mmCIF file of C-alpha atoms in Angstrom:
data_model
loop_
_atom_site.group_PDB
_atom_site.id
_atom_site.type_symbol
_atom_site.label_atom_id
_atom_site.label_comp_id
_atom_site.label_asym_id
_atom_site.label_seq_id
_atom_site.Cartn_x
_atom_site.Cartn_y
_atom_site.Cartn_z
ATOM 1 C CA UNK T 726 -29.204 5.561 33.052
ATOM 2 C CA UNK T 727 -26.057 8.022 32.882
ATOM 3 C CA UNK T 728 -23.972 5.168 31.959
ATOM 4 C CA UNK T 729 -26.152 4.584 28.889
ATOM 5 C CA UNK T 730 -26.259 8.229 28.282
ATOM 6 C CA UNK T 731 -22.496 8.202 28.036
ATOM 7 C CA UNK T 732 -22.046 5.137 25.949
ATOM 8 C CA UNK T 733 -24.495 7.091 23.544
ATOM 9 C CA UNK T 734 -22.638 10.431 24.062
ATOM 10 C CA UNK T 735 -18.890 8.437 23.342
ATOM 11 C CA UNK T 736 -20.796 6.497 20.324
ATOM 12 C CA UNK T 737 -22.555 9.943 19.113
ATOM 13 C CA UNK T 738 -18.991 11.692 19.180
ATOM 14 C CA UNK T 739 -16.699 8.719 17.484
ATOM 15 C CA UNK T 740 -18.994 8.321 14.632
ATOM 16 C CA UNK T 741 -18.821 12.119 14.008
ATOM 17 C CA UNK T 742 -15.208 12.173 14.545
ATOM 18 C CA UNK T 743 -14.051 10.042 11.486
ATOM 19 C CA UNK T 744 -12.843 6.781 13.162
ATOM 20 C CA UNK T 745 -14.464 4.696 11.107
ATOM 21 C CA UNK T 746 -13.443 6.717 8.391
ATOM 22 C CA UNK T 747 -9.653 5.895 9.580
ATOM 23 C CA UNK T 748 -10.257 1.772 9.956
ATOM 24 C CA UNK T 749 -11.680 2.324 6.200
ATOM 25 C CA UNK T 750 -9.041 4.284 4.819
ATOM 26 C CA UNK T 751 -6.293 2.419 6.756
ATOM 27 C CA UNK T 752 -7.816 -1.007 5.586
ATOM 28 C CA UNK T 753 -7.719 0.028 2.254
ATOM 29 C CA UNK T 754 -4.424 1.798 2.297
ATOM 30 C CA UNK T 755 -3.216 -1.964 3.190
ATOM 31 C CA UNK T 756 -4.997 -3.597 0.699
ATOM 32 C CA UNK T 757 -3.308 -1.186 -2.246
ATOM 33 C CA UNK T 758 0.087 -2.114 -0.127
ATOM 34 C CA UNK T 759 -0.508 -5.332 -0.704
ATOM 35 C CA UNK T 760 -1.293 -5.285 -4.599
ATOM 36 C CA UNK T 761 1.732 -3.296 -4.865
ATOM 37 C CA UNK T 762 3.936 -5.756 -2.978
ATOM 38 C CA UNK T 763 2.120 -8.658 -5.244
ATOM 39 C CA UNK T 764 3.112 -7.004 -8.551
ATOM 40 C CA UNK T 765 6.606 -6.111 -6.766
ATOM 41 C CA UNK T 766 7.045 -10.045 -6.352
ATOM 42 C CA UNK T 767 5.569 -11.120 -9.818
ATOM 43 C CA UNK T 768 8.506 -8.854 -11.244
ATOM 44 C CA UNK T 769 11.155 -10.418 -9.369
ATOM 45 C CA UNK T 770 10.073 -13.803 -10.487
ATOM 46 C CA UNK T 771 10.390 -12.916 -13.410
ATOM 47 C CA UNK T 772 13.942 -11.683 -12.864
ATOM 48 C CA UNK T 773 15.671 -15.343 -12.729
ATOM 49 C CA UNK T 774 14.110 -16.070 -16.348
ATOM 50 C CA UNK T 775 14.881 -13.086 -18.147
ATOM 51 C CA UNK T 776 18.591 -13.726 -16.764
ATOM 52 C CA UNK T 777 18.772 -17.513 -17.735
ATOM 53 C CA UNK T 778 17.421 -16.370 -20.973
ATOM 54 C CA UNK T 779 20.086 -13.332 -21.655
ATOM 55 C CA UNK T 780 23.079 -15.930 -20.617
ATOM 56 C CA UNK T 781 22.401 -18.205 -23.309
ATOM 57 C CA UNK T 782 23.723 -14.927 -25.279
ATOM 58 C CA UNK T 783 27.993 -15.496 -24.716
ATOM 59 C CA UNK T 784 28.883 -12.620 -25.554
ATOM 60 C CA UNK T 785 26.118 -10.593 -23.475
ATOM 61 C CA UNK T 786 27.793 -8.120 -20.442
ATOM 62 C CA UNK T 787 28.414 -9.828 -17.512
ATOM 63 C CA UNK T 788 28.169 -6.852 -15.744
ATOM 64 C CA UNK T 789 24.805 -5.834 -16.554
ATOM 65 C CA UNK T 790 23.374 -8.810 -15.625
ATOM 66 C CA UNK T 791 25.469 -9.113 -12.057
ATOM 67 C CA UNK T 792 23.880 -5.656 -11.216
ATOM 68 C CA UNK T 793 20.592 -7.165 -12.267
ATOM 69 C CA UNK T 794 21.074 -10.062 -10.062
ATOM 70 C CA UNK T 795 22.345 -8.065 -7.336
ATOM 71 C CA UNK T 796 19.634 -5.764 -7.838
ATOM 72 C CA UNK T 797 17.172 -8.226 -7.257
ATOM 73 C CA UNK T 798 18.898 -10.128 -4.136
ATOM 74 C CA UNK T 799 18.330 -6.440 -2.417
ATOM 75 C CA UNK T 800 14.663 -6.177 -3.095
ATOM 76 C CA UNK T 801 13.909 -9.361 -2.168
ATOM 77 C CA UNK T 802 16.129 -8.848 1.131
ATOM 78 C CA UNK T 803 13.852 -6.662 2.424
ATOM 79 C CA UNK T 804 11.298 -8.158 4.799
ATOM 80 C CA UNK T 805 7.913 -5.951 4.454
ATOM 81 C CA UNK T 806 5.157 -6.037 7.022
ATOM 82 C CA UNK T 807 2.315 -3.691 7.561
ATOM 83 C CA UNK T 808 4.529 -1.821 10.207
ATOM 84 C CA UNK T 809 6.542 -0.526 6.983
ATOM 85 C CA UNK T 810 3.445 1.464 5.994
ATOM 86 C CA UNK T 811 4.288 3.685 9.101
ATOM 87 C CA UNK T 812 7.996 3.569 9.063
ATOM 88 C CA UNK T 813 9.157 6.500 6.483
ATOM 89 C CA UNK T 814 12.194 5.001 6.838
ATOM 90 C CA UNK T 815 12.041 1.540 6.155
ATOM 91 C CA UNK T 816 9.858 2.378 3.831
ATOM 92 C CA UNK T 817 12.137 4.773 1.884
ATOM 93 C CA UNK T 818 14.724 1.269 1.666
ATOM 94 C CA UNK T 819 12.207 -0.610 0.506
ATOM 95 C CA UNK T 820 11.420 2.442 -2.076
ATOM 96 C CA UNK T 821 15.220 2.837 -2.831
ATOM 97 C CA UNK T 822 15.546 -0.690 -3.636
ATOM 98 C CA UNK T 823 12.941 -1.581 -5.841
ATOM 99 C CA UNK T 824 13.824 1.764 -7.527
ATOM 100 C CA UNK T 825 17.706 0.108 -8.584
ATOM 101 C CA UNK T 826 15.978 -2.849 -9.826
ATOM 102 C CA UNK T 827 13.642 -1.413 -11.798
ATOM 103 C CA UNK T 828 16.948 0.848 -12.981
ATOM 104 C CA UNK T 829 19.003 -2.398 -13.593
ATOM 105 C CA UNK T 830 16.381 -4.163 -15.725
ATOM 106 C CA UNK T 831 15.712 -1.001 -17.859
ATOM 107 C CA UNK T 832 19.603 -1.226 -18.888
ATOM 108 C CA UNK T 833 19.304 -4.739 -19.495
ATOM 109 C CA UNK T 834 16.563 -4.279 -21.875
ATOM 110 C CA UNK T 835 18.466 -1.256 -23.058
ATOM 111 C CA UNK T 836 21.788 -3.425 -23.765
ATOM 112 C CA UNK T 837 19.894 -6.044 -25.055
ATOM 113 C CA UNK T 838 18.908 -3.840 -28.113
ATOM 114 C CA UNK T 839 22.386 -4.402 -29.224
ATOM 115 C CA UNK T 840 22.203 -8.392 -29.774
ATOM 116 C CA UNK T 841 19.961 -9.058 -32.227
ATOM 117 C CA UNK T 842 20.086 -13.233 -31.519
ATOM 118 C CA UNK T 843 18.773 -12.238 -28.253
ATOM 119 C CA UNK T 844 16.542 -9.974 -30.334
ATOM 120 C CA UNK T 845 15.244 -12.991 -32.029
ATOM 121 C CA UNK T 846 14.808 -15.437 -29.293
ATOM 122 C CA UNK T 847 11.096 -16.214 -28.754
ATOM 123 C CA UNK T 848 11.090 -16.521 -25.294
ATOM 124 C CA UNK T 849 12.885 -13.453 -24.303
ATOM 125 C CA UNK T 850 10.411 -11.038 -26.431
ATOM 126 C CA UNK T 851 7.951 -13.353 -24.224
ATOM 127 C CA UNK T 852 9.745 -12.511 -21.411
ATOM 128 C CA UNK T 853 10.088 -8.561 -22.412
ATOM 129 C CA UNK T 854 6.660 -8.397 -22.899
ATOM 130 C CA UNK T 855 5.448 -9.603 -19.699
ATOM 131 C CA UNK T 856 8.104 -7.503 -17.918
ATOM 132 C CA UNK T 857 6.563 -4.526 -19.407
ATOM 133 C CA UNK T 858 2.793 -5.292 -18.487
ATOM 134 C CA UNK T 859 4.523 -6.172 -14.865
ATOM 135 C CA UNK T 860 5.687 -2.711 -14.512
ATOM 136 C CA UNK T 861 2.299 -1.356 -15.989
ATOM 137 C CA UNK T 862 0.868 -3.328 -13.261
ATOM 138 C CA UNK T 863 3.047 -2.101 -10.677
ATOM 139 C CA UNK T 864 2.245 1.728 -11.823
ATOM 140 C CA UNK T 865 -1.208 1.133 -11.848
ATOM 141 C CA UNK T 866 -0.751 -0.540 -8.063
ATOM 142 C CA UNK T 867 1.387 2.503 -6.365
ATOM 143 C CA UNK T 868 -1.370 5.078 -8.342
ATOM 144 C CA UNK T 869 -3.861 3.380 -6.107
ATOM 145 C CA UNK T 870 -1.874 2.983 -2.887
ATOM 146 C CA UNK T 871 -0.895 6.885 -3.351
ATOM 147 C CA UNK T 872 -4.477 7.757 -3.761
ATOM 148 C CA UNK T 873 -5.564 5.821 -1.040
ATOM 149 C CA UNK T 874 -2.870 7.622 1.658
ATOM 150 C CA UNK T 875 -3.660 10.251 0.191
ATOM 151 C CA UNK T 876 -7.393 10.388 1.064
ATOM 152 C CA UNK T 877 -6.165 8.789 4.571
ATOM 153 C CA UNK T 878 -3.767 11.613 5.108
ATOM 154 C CA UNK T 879 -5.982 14.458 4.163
ATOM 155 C CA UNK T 880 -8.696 12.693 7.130
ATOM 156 C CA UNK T 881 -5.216 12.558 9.506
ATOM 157 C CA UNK T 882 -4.841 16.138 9.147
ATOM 158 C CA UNK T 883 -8.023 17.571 8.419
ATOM 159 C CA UNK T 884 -9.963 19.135 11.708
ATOM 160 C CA UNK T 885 -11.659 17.834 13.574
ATOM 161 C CA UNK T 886 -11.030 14.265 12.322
ATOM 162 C CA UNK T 887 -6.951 15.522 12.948
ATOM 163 C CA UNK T 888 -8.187 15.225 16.821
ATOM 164 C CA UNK T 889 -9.089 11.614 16.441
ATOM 165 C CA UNK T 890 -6.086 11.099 14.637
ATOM 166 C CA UNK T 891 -3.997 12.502 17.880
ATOM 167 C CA UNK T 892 -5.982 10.593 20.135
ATOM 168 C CA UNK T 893 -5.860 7.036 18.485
ATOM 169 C CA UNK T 894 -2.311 7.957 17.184
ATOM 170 C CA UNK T 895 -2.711 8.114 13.381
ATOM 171 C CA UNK T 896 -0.146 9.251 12.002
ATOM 172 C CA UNK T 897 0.660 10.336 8.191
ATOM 173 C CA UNK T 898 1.370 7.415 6.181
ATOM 174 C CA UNK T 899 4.115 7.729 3.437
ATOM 175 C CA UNK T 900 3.570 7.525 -0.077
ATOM 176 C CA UNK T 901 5.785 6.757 -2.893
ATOM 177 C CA UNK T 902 8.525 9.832 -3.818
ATOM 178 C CA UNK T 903 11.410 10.105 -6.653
ATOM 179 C CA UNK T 904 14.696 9.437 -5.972
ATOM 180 C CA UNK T 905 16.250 11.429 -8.283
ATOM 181 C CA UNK T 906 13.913 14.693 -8.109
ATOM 182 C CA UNK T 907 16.450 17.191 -8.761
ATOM 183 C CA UNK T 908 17.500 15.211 -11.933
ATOM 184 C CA UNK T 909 14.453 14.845 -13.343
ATOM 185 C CA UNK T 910 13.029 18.371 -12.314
ATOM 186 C CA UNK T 911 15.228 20.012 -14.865
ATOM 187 C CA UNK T 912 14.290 19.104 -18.692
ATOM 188 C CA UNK T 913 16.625 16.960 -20.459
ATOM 189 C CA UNK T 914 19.330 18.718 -23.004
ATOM 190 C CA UNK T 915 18.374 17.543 -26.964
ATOM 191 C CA UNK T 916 21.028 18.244 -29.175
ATOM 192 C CA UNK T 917 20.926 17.356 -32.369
ATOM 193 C CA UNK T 918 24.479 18.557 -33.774
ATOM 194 C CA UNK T 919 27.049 16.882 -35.395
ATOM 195 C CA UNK T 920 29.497 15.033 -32.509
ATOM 196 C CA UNK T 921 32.286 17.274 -32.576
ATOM 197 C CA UNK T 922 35.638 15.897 -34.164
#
């Protein structure tokens, strides 16, 4: 009988404590990981077209497309697993890296403007297009991973559930950051005045 009264006491005092609340949250923090890693690899397929498509262009910058290639080889370098949810710093490489690609493809598309054959080539506006509704998708994919830690660390460090947390070992998960924060913390300089001679 005082067995069973414990097993109801322990079962009482974990449901009230938020552990299911962290297999939820931490199940469904994985789950956003995963659509984010999905759209992450539907970009980088895409990567090998939009370069075989910009070559055909002779007298396109070799340079921008090496960094683009390069660029790429790093992401893809990178082996994820769910243990990179609770590495910051794995994490942060992974970040860092798919931050340069995304970096190197915007300057290819931004360099492209300048070659209006390439312009007029039917499959790369293809191509642009779905690159752009691939990185809508990825936005849309680290807003709901970022919401999702966020709800799981706010249980993490909440009390009592921050008790639970110490006991099972929960820790904070990381969430997606800025590279460049300082940069882009300050407002950029407009200036509309005649270059100076």
């Amino acid at each position: 009988m005082k067995r069973f009264l414990v097993f109801l006491l322990t079962v009482f005092a974990l449901s009230g404590c938020g552990y299911n609340d962290f297999q939820r949250l931490d199940e469904q923090s994985k789950a956003a990981w995963s659509e984010v890693l999905n759209q992450y690899q539907r970009r980088a397929d895409l990567v090998p077209n939009i370069v075989a498509t910009v070559k055909g262009e002779a007298s396109f910058e070799q340079d921008t497309l090496t960094k683009v290639i390069e660029a790429r080889a790093k992401a893809t370098a990178i082996q994820v697993t769910p243990e990179t949810l609770n590495n910051p710093e794995v994490f942060a490489k992974f970040q860092q890296a798919q931050g340069e690609l995304s970096g190197a493809l915007s300057r290819l598309m931004a360099v492209s403007e300048r070659y209006p054959t390439l312009q007029a080539n039917q499959a790369f506006r293809d191509l642009r297009v779905t690159l752009e509704g691939t990185e809508n998708r990825i936005t849309v994919a680290r807003n709901r991973y970022i919401q999702t830690v966020q709800e799981y660390n706010v249980l993490a460090r909440s009390f009592p559930t921050n008790l639970t947390a110490r006991v099972f070992s929960y820790d904070t998960k990381p969430t997606f950051t800025v590279q460049n924060e300082a940069q882009i913390s300050s407002p950029p300089t407009v200036d509309f005045s005649a270059p100076k001679k």
